[in-house]
Short mmCIF file of C-alpha atoms in Angstrom, two decimals:
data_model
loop_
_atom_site.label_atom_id
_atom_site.label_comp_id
_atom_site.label_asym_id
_atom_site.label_seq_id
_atom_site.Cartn_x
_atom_site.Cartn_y
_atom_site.Cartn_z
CA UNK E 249 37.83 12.03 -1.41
CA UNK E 250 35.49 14.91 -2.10
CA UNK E 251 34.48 17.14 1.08
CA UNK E 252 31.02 16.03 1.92
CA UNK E 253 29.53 19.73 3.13
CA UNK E 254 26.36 19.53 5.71
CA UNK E 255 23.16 20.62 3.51
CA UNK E 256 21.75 23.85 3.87
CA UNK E 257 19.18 22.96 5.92
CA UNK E 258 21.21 20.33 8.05
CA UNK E 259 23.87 23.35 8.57
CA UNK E 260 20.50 25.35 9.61
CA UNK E 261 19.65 22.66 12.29
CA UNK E 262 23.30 22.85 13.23
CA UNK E 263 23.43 26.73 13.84
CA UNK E 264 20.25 27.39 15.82
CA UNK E 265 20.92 25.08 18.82
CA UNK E 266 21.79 26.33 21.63
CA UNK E 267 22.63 25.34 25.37
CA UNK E 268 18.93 26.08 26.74
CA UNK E 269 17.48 24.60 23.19
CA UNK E 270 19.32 21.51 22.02
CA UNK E 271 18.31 20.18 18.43
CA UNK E 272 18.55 16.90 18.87
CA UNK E 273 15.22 13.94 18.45
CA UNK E 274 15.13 11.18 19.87
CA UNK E 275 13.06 8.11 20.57
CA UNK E 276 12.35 6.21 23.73
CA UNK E 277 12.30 2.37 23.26
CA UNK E 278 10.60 0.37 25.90
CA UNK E 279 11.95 -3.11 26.36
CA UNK E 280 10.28 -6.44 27.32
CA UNK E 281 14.05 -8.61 28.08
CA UNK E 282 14.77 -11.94 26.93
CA UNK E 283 15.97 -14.21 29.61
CA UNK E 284 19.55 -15.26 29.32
CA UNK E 285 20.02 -17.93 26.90
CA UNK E 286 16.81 -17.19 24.95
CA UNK E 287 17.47 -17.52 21.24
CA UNK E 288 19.21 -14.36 20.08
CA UNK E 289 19.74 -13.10 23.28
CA UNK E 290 23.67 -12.15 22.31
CA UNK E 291 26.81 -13.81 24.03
CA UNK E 292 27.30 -17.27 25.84
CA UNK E 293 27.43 -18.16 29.02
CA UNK E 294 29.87 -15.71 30.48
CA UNK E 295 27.39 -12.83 29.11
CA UNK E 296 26.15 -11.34 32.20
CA UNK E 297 23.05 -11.73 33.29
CA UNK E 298 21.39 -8.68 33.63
CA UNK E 299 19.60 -7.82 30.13
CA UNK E 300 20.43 -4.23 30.77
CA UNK E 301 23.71 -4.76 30.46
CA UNK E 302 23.65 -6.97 27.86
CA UNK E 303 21.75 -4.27 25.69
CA UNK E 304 24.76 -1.63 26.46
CA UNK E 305 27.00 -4.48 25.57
CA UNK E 306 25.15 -5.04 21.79
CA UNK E 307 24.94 -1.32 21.26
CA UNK E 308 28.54 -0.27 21.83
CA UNK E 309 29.71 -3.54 19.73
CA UNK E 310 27.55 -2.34 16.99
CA UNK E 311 27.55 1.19 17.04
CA UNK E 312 31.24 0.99 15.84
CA UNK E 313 30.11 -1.07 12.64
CA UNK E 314 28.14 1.58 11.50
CA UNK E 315 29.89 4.48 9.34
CA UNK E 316 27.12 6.81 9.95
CA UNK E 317 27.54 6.95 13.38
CA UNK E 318 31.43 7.66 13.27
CA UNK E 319 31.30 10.75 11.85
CA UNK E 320 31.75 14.61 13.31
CA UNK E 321 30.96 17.85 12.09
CA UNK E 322 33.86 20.55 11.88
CA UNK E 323 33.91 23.80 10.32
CA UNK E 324 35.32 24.63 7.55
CA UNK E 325 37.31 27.67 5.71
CA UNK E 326 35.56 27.61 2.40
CA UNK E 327 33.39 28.23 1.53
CA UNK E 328 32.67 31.19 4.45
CA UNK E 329 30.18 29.58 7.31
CA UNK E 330 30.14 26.41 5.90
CA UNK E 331 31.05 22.87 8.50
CA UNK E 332 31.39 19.40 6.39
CA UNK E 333 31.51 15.80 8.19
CA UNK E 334 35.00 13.52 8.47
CA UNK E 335 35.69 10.27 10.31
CA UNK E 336 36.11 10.71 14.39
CA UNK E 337 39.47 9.47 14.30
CA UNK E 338 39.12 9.25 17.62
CA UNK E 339 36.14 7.31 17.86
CA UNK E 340 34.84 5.84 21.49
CA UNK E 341 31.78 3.82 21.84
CA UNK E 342 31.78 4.25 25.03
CA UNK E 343 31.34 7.95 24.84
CA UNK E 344 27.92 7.25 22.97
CA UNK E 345 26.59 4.24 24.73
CA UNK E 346 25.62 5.03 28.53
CA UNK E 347 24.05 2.44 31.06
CA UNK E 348 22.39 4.28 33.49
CA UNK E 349 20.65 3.03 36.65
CA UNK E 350 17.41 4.50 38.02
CA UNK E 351 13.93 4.16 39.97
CA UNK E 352 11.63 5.33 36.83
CA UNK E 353 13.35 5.25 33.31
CA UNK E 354 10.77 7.44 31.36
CA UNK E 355 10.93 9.96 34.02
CA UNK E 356 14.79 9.79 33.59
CA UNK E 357 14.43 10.66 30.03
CA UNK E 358 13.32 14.03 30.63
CA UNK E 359 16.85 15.51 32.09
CA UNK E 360 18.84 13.29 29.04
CA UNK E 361 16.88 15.28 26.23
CA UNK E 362 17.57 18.74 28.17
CA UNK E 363 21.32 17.88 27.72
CA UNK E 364 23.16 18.68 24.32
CA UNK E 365 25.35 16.29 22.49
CA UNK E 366 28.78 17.06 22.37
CA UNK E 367 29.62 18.86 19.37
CA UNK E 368 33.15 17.82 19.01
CA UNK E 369 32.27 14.09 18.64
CA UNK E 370 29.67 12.01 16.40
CA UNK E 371 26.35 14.18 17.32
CA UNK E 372 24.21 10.74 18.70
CA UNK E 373 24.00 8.81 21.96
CA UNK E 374 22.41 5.96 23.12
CA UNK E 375 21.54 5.31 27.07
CA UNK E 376 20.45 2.16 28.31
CA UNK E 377 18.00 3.04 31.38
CA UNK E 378 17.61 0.03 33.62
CA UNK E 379 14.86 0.01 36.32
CA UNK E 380 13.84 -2.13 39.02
CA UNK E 381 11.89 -4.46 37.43
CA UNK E 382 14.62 -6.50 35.66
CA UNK E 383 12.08 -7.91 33.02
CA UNK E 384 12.66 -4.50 31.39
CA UNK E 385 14.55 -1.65 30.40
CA UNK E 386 14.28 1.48 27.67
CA UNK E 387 17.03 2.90 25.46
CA UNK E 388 16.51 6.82 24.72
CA UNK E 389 18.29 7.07 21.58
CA UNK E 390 19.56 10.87 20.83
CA UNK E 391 20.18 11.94 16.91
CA UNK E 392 21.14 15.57 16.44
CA UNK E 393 18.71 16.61 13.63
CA UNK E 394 21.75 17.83 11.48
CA UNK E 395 22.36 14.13 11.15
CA UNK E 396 19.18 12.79 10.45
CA UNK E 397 15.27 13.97 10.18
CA UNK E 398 13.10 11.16 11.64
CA UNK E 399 13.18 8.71 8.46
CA UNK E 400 16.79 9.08 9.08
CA UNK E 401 17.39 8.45 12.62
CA UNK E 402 15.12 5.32 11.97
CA UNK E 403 17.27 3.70 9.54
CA UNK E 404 20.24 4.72 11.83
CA UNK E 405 18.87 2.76 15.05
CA UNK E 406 17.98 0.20 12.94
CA UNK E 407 21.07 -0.40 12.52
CA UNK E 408 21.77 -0.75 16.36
CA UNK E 409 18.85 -4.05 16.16
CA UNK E 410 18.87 -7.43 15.80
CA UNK E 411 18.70 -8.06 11.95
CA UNK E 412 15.82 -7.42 10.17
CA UNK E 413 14.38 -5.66 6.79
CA UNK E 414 15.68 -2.51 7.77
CA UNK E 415 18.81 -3.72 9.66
CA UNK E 416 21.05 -3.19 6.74
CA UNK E 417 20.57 0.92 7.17
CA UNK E 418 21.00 3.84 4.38
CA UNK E 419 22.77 3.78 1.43
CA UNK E 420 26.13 5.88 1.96
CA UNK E 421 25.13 9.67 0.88
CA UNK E 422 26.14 10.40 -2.68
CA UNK E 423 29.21 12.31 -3.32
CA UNK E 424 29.47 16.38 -3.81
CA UNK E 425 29.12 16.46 -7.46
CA UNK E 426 32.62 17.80 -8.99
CA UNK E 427 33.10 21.08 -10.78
CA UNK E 428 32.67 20.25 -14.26
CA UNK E 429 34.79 21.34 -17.53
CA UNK E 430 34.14 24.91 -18.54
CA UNK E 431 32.41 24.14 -21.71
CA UNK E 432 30.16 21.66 -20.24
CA UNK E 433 29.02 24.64 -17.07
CA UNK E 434 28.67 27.42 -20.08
CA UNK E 435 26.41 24.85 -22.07
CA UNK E 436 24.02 24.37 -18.81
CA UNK E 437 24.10 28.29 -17.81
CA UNK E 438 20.47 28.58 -19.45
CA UNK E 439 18.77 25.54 -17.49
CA UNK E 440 21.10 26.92 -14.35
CA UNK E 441 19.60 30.49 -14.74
CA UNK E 442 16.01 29.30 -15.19
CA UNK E 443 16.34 26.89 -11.87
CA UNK E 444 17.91 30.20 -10.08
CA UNK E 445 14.88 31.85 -10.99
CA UNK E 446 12.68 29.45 -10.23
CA UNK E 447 14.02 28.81 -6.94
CA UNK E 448 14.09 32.76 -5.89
CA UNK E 449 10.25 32.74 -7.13
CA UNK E 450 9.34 29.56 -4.42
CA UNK E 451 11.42 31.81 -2.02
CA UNK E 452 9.14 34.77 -2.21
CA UNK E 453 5.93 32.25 -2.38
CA UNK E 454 6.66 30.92 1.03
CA UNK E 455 7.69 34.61 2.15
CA UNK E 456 4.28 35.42 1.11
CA UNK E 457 2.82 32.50 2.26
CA UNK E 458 4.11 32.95 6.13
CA UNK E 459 2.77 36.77 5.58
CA UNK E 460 -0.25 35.34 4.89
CA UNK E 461 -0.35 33.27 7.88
CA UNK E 462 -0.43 36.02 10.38
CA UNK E 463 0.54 36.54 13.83
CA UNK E 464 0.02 34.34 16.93
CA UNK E 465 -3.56 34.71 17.06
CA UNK E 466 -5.77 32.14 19.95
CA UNK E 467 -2.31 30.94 21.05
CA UNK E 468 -2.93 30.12 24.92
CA UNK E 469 -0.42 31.09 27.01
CA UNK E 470 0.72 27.30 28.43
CA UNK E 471 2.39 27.15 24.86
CA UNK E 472 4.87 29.58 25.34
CA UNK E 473 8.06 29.43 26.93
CA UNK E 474 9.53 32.69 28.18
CA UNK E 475 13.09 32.77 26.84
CA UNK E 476 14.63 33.18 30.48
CA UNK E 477 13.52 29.31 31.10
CA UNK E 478 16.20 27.07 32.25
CA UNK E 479 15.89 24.27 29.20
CA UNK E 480 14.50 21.90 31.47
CA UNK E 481 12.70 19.44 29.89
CA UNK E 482 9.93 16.56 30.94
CA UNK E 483 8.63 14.06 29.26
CA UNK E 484 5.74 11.98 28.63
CA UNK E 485 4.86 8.91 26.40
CA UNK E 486 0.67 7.31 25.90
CA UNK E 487 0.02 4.27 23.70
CA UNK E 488 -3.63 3.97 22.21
CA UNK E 489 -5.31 1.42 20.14
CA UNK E 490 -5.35 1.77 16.38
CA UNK E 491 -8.17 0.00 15.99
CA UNK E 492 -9.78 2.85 17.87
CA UNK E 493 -8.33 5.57 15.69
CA UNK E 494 -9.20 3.68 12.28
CA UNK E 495 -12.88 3.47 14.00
CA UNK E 496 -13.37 7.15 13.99
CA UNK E 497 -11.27 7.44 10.66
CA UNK E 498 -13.75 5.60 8.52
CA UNK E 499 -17.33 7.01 10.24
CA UNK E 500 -16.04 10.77 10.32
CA UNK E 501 -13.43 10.25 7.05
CA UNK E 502 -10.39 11.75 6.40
CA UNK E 503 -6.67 10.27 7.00
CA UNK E 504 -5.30 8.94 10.08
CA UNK E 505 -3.21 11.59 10.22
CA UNK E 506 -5.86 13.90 10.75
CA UNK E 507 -7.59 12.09 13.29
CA UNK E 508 -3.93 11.57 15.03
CA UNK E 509 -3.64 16.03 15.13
CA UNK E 510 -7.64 16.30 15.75
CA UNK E 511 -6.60 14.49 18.82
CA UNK E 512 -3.74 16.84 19.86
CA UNK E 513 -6.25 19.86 19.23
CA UNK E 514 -9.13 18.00 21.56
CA UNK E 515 -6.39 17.22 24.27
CA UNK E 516 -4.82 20.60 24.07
CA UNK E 517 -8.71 22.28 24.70
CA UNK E 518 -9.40 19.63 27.84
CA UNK E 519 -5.91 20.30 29.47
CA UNK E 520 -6.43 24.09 29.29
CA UNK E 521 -9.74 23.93 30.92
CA UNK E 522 -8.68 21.68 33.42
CA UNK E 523 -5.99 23.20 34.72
CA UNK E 524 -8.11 26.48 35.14
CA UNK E 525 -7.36 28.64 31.87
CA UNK E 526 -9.65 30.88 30.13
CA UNK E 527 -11.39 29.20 27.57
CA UNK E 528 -9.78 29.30 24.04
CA UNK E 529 -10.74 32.18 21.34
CA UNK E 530 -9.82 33.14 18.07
CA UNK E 531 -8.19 30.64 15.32
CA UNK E 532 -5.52 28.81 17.27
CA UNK E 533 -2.40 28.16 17.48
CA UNK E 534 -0.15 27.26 14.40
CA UNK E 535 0.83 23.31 14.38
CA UNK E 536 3.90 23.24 12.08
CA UNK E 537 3.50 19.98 10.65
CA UNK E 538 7.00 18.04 8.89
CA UNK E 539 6.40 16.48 5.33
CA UNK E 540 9.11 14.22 4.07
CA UNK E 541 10.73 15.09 0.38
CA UNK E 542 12.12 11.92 0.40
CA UNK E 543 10.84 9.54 -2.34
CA UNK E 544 8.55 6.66 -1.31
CA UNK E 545 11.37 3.64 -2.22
CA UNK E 546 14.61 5.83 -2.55
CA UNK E 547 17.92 4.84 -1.03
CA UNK E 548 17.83 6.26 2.68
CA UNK E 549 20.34 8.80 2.90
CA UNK E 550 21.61 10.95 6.19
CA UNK E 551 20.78 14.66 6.50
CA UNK E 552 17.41 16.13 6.45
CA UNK E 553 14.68 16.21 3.36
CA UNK E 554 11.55 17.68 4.78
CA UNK E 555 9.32 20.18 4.40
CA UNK E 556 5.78 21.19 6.09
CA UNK E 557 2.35 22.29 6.55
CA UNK E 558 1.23 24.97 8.93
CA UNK E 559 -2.03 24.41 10.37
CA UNK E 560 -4.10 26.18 12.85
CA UNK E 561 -5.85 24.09 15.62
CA UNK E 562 -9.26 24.86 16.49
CA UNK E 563 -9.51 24.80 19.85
CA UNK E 564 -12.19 26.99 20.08
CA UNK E 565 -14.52 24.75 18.83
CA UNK E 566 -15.81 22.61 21.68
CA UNK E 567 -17.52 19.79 19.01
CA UNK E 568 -15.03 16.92 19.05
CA UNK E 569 -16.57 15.72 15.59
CA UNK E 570 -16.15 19.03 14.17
CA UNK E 571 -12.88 19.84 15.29
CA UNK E 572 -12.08 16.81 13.51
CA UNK E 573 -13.79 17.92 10.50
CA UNK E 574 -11.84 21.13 10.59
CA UNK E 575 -8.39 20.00 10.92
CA UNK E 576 -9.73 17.62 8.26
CA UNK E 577 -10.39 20.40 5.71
CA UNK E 578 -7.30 22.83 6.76
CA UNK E 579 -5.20 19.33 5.54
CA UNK E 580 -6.71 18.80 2.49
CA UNK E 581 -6.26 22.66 1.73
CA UNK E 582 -2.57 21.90 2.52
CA UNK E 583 -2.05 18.82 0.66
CA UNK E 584 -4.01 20.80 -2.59
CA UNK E 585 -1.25 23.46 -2.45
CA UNK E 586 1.63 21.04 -1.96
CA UNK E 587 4.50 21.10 0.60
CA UNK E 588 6.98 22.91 -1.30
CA UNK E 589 5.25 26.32 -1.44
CA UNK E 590 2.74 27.16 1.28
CA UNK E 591 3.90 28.53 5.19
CA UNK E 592 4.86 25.51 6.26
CA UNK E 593 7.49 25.02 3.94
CA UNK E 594 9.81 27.51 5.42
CA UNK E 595 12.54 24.94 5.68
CA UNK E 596 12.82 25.43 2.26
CA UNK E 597 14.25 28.49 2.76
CA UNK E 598 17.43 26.98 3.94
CA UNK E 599 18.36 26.22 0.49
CA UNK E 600 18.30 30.54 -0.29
CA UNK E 601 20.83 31.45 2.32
CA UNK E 602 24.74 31.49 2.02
CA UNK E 603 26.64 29.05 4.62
CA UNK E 604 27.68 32.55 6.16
CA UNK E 605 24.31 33.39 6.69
CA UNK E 606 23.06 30.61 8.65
CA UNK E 607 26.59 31.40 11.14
CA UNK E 608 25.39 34.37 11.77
CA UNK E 609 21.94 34.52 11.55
CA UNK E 610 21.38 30.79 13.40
CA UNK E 611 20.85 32.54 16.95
CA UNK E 612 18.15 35.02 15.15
CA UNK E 613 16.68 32.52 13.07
CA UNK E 614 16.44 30.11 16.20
CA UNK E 615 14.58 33.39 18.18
CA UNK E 616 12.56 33.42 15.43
CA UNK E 617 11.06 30.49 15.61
CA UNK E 618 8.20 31.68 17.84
CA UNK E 619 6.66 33.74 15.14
CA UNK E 620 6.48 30.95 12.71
CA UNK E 621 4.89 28.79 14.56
CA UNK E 622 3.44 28.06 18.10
CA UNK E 623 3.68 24.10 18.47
CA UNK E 624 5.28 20.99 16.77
CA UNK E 625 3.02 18.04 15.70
CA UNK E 626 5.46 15.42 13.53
CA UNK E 627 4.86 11.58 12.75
CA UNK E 628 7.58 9.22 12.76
CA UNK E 629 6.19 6.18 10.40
CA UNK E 630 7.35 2.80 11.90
CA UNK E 631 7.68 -0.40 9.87
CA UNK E 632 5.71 -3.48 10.44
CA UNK E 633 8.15 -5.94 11.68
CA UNK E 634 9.03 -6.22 15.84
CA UNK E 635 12.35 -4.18 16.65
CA UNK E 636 14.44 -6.29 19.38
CA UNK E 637 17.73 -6.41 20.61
CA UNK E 638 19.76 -9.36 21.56
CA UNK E 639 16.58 -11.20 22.10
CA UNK E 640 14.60 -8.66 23.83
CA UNK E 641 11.73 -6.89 22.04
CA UNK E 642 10.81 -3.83 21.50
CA UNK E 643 7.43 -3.10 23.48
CA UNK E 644 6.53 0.70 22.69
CA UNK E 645 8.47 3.56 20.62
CA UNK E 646 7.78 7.19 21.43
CA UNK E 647 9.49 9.44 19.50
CA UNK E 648 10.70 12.55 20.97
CA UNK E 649 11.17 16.02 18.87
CA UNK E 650 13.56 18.67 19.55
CA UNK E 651 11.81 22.16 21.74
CA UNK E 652 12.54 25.11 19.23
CA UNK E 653 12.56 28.23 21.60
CA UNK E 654 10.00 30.23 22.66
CA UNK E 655 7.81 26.76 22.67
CA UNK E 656 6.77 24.94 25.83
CA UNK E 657 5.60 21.66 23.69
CA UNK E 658 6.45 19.56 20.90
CA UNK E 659 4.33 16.48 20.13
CA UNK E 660 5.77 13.74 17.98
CA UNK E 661 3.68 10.18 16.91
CA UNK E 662 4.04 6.95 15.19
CA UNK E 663 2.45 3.42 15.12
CA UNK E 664 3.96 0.61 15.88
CA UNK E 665 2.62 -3.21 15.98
CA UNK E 666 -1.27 -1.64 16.14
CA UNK E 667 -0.83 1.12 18.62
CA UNK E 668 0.13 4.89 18.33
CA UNK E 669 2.34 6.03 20.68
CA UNK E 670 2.58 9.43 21.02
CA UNK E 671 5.74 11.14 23.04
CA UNK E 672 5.28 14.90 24.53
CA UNK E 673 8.00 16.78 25.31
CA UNK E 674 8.07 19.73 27.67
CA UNK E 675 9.79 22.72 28.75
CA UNK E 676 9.23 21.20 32.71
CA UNK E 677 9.38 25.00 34.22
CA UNK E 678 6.40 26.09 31.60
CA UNK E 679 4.62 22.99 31.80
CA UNK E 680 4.59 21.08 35.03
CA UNK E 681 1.77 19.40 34.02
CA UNK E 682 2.48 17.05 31.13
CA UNK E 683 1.19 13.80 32.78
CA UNK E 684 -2.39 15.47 32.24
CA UNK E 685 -2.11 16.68 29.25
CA UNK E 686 -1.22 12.97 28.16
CA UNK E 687 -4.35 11.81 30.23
CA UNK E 688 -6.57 14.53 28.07
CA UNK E 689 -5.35 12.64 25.14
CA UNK E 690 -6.94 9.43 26.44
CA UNK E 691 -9.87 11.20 26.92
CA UNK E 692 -10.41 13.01 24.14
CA UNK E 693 -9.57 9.56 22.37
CA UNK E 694 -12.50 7.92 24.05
CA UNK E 695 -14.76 10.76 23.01
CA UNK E 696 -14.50 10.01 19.90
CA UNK E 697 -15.36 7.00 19.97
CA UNK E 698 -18.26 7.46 22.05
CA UNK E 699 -19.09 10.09 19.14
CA UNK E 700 -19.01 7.17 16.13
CA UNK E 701 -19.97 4.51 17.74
#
C-alpha cells in the first residue's frame, strides 16, 4: 500500500501548533435525551439509564467502525520534513471518548479546547459533558485541523450519529498517484513546466496581494493576545432566528453570509464601547474569512481544501445599515477576484513550500499569523436533516475554531434547523468578557431589524 503523505497544507496545520495554541476545531452539540426505551434510543433493558452514559456508550462503539478516526500521524524519513498517516495499531476508544461530569457543560468546554490532542494517537476526541439536568447533555467533539477542515470534521461526526443522509461519511482519500514510466513523465514535462509556472505566478499574486493588504491598521487592542498568555481559553455559544437574518437579507440585499459577518462587525463596535474602549478609527481589523475548494457534490475526502478572503471590518462606522452595506461591497470585491489569488488565499501558499520547510518554519509561520490577519470569521454549513444519537436529538451546534496566536478571538457560524448558532472562542486571560460580547451580538441582531422593519 502506497504511503498516504499529509498535504501540504494539512502538514502546515500540523507544524504550527503548539502547547499555548492547539490547532484543533471543534463543535459543541447540545442534547435534548431520549428517555430510555424511546425508539432508537440504543441497547435493551440492561442499557443504563442515564442518557449520558448511553451517548459515551454509542460513541466509543462507533468510533472504532470508522477508518478515519483510527489513524495517526508519524513522521517520516523521505522525503525531508514530511509525516504520512498509518493505522493506530494500538487503537483505544476509550482514549477518545471521555464522559465527564459537571455543574455547567458549555462553561466546561472552555478548558477542553485549551488542551491539545495527543499527537501520538488518532488526533480527535469526543467528551460527553453531563449536567444536572438529566434531560440533557452536550458532546464537544475535537478534530485536529490536519485531519479535517470543517466540511471534513462534519462528515467525520456524522459518522458518530444515528443513521442518516450523511451517516455513511467520506469516501476513503484517493491513493498517492505512483511514479510513472520514464517515457510517459518526459512526454508530460511541457504541461508539468507550464503548471510550475503557473503555480509560482499565483504564489507571487497572493505575495502581492497580502502586501497590498497592509499592516494592522484600526485593530483594537481586545483582539490581541500578548504571546506570554497562558492558552487559556473560554467559550461562548448564541442561537438567533433565521427568519430574522433572511429579514434584513432581502430589505438591505446581499448574502446571508454578509449579514452573518455585518453582525460580528456591529457586535465587535458595541462590546468595545461597552466595556469602556476608545472608540474605533481607521479601516479595521482584517477578518480572514475560509472558502472551501471542495466541489459542490464531490466525494468528501479527509485533509483540508480551503482557501479565503481577507476582509476589513468597519467598525468605525457607527450606521448598522451601512456597515452592512460595506462588508456587503468588500465581499462582492472578493468573490469578483476569486479565492485562489487575493490576501486571503494565503493557505495556498502551503502548496509552494518543501515538507522541510513547514518543520522548520511552522513555529515562525505560526508567529506570523498576527500580521496576516487580526480575527477569524468561518461558517460551518449544516445539512437539513436533525442530528441525534441513540434517540436523543441534537438541539444546537456551535462550532468552535482553533485561536492562531497573537489572536484573542475566533468566531465560527452555521445554521442548523432555522437558527444560526454562532460559537466564540476566547483567549480567557485577554478576554474575560466573552458572555457580552455574545449579548452585543443579540443586540446588534435586533438593530437590524428594528432598521428594516
Amino acid at each position: 500500500m502506497a504511503t498516504e503523505h499529509l498535504s501540504p497544507l494539512d502538514l502546515a496545520f500540523w507544524r504550527i501548533e503548539s502547547a499555548a495554541h492547539p490547532m484543533h476545531l471543534g463543535a459543541l452539540a447540545v442534547f435534548d435525551a431520549a428517555p430510555q426505551g424511546a425508539p432508537g434510543s440504543g441497547p435493551g433493558p440492561d442499557a443504563d439509564p442515564d442518557p449520558a452514559v448511553r451517548a459515551a456508550a454509542l460513541l466509543t462503539a462507533r468510533c472504532a467502525t470508522v477508518p478515519g478516526l483510527r489513524r495517526r500521524i508519524h513522521d517520516v524519513l523521505l522525503p525531508i520534513g514530511a509525516a504520512a498517516w498509518s493505522p493506530d495499531a494500538d487503537f483505544d476508544a476509550a482514549r477518545h471518548v471521555f464522559l465527564v461530569r459537571t455543574p455547567d457543560p458549555r462553561a466546561a468546554a472552555g478548558p477542553l479546547m485549551a488542551r491539545p490532542l495527543d499527537r501520538g494517537r488518532p488526533p480527535w476526541e469526543a467528551h460527553v459533558l453531563a449536567g444536572p439536568d438529566p434531560s440533557s447533555f452536550a458532546v464537544l467533539f475535537k478534530f485536529h485541523h490536519a485531519l479535517a477542515d470543517g466540511l471534513g470534521a462534519l462528515a467525520l461526526a456524522a459518522m458518530l450519529f444515528d443513521e442518516g443522509p450523511t451517516a455513511r461519511g467520506p469516501a476513503r482519500p484517493a491513493p498517492e498517484p505512483q511514479p510513472t514510466a520514464a517515457g510517459s513523465a518526459l512526454r508530460s514535462l511541457p504541461g508539468m513546466l507550464a503548471a510550475r509556472v503557473q503555480d509560482v505566478g499565483q504564489a507571487l499574486e497572493i505575495g502581492a496581494s497580502v502586501a497590498r493588504a497592509g499592516l494592522p491598521l484600526g485593530v483594537p487592542a481586545a483582539l490581541t493576545a500578548a504571546p506570554a498568555r497562558t492558552g487559556t481559553r473560554a467559550v461562548a455559544g448564541l442561537a438567533l432566528d433565521l427568519d430574522d437574518v433572511n429579514r434584513i437579507r432581502k430589505v438591505a440585499g446581499g448574502t446571508v453570509n454578509d449579514v452573518l459577518i455585518a453582525l460580528v462587525a456591529g457586535a465587535l463596535r458595541r462590546w468595545l464601547l461597552g466595556r469602556g474602549d476608545p472608540e474605533p478609527e481607521g479601516p479595521g481589523p482584517r477578518a480572514l474569512i475560509p472558502v472551501s475548494r471542495r466541489r459542490p457534490g464531490g466525494a468528501a475526502k479527509y485533509g483540508n481544501r480551503l482557501s479565503g478572503y481577507l476582509l476589513r471590518l468597519p467598525l468605525a462606522e457607527p450606521d448598522p445599515l451601512l456597515r452592512l452595506d460595506r462588508v456587503r461591497l468588500g465581499m462582492d470585491r472578493n468573490k469578483e477576484a476569486g479565492p485562489a489569488r487575493g490576501a486571503g488565499a494565503v493557505a495556498l501558499l502551503a502548496d509552494h513550500v518543501h515538507p522541510l520547510g513547514h518543520r522548520l518554519g511552522g513555529p515562525l509561520v505560526a508567529q506570523a499569523a498576527r500580521m496576516l490577519f487580526d480575527i477569524l470569521v468561518t461558517s460551518v454549513p449544516l445539512p437539513g436533516f436533525t442530528f441525534s444519537l441513540g434517540g436523543s436529538r441534537v438541539r444546537e451546534v456551535y462550532p468552535l475554531a482553533p485561536l492562531a496566536r497573537g489572536h484573542s478571538l475566533a468566531v465560527a457560524v452555521s445554521t442548523y434547523k432555522g437558527t444560526v448558532h454562532y460559537g466564540l472562542v476566547a483567549d480567557a486571560a485577554a478576554v474575560p468578557d466573552l458572555a457580552a460580547l455574545a449579548e452585543a451580538l443579540r443586540a446588534e441582531l435586533d438593530e437590524l431589524v428594528r432598521e428594516v422593519s
